[in-house]
Short mmCIF file of C-alpha atoms in Angstrom, two decimals:
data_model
loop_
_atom_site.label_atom_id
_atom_site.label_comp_id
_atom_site.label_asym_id
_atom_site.label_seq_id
_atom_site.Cartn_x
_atom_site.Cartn_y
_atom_site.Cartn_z
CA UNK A 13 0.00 0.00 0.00
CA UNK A 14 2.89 2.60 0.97
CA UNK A 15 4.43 1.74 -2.44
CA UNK A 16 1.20 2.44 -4.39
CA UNK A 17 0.33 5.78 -1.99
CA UNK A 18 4.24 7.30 -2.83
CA UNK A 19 3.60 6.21 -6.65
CA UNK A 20 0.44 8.30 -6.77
CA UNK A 21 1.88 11.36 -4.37
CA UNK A 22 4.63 11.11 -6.88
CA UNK A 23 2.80 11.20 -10.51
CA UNK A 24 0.78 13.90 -8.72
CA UNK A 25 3.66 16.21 -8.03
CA UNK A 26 4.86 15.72 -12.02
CA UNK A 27 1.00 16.97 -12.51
CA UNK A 28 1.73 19.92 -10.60
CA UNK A 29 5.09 20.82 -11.79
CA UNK A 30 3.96 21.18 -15.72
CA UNK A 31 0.91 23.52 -15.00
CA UNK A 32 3.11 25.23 -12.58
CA UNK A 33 6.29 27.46 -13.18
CA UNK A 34 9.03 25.57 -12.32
CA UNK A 35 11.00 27.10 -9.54
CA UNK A 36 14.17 25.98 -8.14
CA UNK A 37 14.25 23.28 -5.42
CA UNK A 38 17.28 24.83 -3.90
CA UNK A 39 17.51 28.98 -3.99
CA UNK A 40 13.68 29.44 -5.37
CA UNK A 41 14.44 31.17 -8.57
CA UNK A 42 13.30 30.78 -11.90
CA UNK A 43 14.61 27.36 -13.36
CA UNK A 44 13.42 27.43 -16.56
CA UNK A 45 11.30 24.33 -16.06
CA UNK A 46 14.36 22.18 -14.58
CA UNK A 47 14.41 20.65 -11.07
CA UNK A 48 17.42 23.25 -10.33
CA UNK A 49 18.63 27.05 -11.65
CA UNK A 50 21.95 27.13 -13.73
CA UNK A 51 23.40 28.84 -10.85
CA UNK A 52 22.52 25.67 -8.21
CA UNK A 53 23.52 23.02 -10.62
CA UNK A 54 27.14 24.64 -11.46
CA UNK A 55 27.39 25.31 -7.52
CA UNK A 56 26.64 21.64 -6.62
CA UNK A 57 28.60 20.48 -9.16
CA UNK A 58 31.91 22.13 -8.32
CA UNK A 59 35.21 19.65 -9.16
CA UNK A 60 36.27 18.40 -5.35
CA UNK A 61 40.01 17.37 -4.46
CA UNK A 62 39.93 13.70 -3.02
CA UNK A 63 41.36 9.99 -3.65
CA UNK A 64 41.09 8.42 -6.96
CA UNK A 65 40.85 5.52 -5.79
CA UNK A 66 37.72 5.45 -2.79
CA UNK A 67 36.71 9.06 -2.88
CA UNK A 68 37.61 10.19 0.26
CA UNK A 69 38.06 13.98 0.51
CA UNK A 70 42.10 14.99 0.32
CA UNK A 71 43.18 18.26 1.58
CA UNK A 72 46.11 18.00 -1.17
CA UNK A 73 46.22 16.99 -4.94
CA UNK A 74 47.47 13.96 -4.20
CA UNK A 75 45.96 11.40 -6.12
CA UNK A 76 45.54 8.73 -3.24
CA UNK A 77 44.59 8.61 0.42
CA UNK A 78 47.09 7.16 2.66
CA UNK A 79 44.67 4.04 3.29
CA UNK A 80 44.72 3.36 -0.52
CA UNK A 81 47.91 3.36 -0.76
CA UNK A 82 48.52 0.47 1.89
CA UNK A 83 45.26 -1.49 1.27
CA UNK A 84 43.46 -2.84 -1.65
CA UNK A 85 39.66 -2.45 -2.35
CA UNK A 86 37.33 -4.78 -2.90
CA UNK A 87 36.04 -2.37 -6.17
CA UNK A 88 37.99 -0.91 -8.61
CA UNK A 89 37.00 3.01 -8.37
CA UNK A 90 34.35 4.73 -6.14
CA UNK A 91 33.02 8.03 -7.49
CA UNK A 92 31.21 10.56 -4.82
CA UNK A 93 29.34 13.64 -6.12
CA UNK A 94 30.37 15.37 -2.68
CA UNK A 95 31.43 15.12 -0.04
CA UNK A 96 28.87 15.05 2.92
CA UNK A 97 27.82 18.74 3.10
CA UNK A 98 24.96 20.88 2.46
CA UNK A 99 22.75 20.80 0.46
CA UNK A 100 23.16 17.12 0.10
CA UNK A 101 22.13 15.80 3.50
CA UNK A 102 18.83 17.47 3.48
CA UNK A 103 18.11 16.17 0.12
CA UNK A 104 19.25 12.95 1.12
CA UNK A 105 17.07 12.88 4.19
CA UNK A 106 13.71 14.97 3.05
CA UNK A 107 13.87 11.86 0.29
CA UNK A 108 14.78 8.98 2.72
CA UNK A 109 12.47 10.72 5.94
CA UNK A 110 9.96 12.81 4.96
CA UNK A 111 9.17 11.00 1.41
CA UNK A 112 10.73 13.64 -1.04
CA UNK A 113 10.92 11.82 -4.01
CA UNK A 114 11.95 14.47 -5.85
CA UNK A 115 14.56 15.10 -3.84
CA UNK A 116 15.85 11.60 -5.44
CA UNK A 117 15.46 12.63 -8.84
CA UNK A 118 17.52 15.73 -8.17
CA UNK A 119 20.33 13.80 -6.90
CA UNK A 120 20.10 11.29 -9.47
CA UNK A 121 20.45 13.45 -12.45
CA UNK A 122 23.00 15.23 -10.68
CA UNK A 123 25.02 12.00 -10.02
CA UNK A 124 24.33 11.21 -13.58
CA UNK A 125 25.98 14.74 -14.74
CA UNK A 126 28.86 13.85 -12.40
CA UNK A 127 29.30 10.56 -13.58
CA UNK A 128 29.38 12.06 -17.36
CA UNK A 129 31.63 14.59 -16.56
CA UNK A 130 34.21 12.43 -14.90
CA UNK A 131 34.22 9.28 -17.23
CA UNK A 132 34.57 8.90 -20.95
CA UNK A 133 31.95 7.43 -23.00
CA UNK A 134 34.02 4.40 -23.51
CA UNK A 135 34.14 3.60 -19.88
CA UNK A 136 30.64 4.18 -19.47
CA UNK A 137 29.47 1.99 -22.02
CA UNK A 138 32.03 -0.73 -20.66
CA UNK A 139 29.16 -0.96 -17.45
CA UNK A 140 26.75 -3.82 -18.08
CA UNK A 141 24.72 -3.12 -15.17
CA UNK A 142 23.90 -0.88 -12.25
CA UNK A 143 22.80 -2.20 -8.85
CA UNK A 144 21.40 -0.47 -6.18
CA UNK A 145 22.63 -1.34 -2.35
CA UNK A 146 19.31 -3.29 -1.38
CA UNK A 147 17.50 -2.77 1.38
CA UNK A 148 16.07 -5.37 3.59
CA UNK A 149 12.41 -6.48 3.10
CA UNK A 150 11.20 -4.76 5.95
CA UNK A 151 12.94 -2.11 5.76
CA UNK A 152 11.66 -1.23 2.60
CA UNK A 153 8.07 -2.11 3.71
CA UNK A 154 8.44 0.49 6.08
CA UNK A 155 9.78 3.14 4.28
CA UNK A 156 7.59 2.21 0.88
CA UNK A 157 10.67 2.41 -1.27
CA UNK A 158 14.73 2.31 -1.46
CA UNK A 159 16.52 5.42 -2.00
CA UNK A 160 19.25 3.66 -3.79
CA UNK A 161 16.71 2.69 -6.14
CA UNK A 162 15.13 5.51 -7.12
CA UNK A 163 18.71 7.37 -7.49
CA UNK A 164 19.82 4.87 -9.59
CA UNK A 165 16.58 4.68 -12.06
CA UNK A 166 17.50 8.38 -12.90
CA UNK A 167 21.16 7.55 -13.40
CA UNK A 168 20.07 4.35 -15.63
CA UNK A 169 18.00 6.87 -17.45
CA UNK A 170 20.50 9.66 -18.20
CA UNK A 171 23.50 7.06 -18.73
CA UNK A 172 21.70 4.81 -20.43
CA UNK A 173 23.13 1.95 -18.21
CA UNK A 174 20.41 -1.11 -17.50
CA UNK A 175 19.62 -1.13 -13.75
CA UNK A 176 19.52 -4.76 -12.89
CA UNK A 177 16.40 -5.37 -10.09
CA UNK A 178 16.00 -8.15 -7.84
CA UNK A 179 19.63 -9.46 -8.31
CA UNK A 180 20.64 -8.87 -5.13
CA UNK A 181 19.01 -9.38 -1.98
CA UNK A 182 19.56 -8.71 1.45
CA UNK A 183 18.72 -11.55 3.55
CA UNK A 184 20.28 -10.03 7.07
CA UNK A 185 18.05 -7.74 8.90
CA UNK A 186 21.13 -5.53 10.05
CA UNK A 187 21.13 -2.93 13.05
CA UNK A 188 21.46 0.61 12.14
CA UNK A 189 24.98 1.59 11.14
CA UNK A 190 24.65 4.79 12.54
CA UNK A 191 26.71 5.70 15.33
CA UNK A 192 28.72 2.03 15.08
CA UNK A 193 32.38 1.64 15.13
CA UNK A 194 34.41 0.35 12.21
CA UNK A 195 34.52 -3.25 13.45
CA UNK A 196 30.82 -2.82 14.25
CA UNK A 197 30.15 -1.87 10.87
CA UNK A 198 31.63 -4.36 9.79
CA UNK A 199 30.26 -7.17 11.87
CA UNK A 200 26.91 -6.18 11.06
CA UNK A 201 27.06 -6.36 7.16
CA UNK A 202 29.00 -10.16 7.79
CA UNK A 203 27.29 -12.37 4.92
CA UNK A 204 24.49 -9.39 4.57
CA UNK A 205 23.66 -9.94 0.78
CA UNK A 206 23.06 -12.69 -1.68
CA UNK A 207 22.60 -13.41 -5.19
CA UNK A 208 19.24 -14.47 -6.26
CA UNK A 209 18.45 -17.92 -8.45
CA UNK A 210 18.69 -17.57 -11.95
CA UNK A 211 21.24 -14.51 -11.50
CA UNK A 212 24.36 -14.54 -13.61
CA UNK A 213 26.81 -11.82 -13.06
CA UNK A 214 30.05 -13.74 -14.42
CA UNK A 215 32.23 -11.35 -16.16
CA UNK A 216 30.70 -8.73 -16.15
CA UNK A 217 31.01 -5.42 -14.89
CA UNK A 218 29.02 -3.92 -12.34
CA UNK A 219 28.60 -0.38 -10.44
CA UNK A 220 26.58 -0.15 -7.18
CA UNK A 221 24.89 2.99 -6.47
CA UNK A 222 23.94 3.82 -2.86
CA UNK A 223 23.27 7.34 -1.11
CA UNK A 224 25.71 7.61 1.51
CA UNK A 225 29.19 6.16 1.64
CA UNK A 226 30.73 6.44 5.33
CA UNK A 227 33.42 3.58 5.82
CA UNK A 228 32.64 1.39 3.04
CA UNK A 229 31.38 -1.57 5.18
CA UNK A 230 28.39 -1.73 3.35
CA UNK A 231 29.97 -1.24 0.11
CA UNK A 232 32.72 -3.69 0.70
CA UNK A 233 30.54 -6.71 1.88
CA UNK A 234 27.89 -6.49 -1.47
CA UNK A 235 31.41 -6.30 -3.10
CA UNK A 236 32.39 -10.01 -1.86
CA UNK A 237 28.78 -11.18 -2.64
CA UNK A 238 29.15 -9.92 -6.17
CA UNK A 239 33.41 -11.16 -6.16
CA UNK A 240 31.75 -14.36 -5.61
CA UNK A 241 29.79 -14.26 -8.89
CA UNK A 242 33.13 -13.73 -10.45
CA UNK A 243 31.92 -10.31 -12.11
CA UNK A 244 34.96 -8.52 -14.09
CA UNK A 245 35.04 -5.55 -12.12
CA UNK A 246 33.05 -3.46 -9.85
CA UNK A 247 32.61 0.51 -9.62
CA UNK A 248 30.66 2.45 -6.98
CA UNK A 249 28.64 5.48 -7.82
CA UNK A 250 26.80 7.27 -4.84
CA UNK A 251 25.91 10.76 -3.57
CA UNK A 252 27.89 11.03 -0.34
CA UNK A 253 31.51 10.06 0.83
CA UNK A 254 31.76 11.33 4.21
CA UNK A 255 35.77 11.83 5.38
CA UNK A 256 35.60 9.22 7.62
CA UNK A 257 39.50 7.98 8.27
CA UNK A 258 40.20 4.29 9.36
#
């Protein structure tokens, strides 16, 4: 029933927004019937200086972190559109919290812009498949819908990339990683996904979209769920990196 009520809420607001004049979500200006003004989008789009590698924010131009350079990954690149600062956690949570959802198609087609401006073509089309970080079933009975997902349709969209549904699952009803140590975090995403029957990933490469990246736990244990499927490589695209140091 939530899923239906946030479907209608959601085809509703479209309604709205074409007889309306669009007006920017962020400073309230004209937008010339975009989600966001010029202005907003170059703002929230500004280059940011941090590791090639997992995205964590650098105060140099040094292409690596000092963890990266003493410890491997379990994916091959992770690309944040910022860093965890406004505006992005109150679009993050007025979509997650107070039902938003167009708060999730603003940060997907701004992921999507990032993504394009960052990566060639070639590299791009090299991506068989996007997956979103799944949430558990209850979870997402609760809530009516996973953020991930909905970020990652827009990014599909834009990118043309196939977002592959249903291929992961997460069968571990895990406590809230919030405010958890490192080891906690970890501990709590031990064995937390698996592939579903009839799902064949061999050799070919994936990118995982989620939200919020803190230390990677999450990330790193749908990584060796995936690793185990033998895919070729595996990218992570998501909104947030917060400068969390091990």
């Amino acid at each position: 029933m939530k899923s239906a009520f946030y479907f209608i809420k959601q085809k509703l607001t479209e309604t709205i927004e074409q007889i309306l004049p669009a007006q920017c979500l962020l400073c309230g200006l004209q937008s010339n019937n975009k989600l966001i003004c010029n202005h907003c989008q170059k703002a929230m789009l500004q280059p940011r200086t941090c590791c090639q590698y997992c995205g964590l924010s650098l105060l140099t131009t040094q292409p690596f972190c000092g963890d990266c350079l003493t410890h491997e990954h379990l994916f091959t690149q992770l690309h944040a559109l910022s860093s965890y600062q406004a505006p992005y956690p109150k679009l993050i949570k007025q979509l997650k919290y107070s039902h938003q959802l167009i708060a999730g198609e603003l940060l997907g087609q701004l992921l999507a812009l990032s993504i394009a401006s960052h990566f060639s073509k070639q590299q791009i089309a090299r991506i068989n498949y996007l997956i979103a970080v799944p949430l558990h079933p209850k979870k997402l009975r609760q809530r009516g819908f996973n953020q991930a997902q909905l970020i990652a349709k827009v990014v599909s969209t834009h990118l043309n990339i196939t977002l592959l549904t249903g291929a992961i699952e997460r069968k571990k009803e895990t406590q809230a990683q919030e405010g958890l140590s490192i080891a906690k975090r970890r501990k709590n995403l031990r064995a937390a996904f698996a592939v579903t029957k009839n799902t064949h990933l061999q050799g070919k490469h994936i990118a995982i979209v989620d939200d919020v990246v803190t230390t990677g736990a999450t990330i790193n244990s749908l990584c060796q769920c995936l690793q185990a499927q033998k895919v070729a490589s595996i990218s992570v695209f998501c909104i947030c990196r917060t400068d969390v140091r091990k």
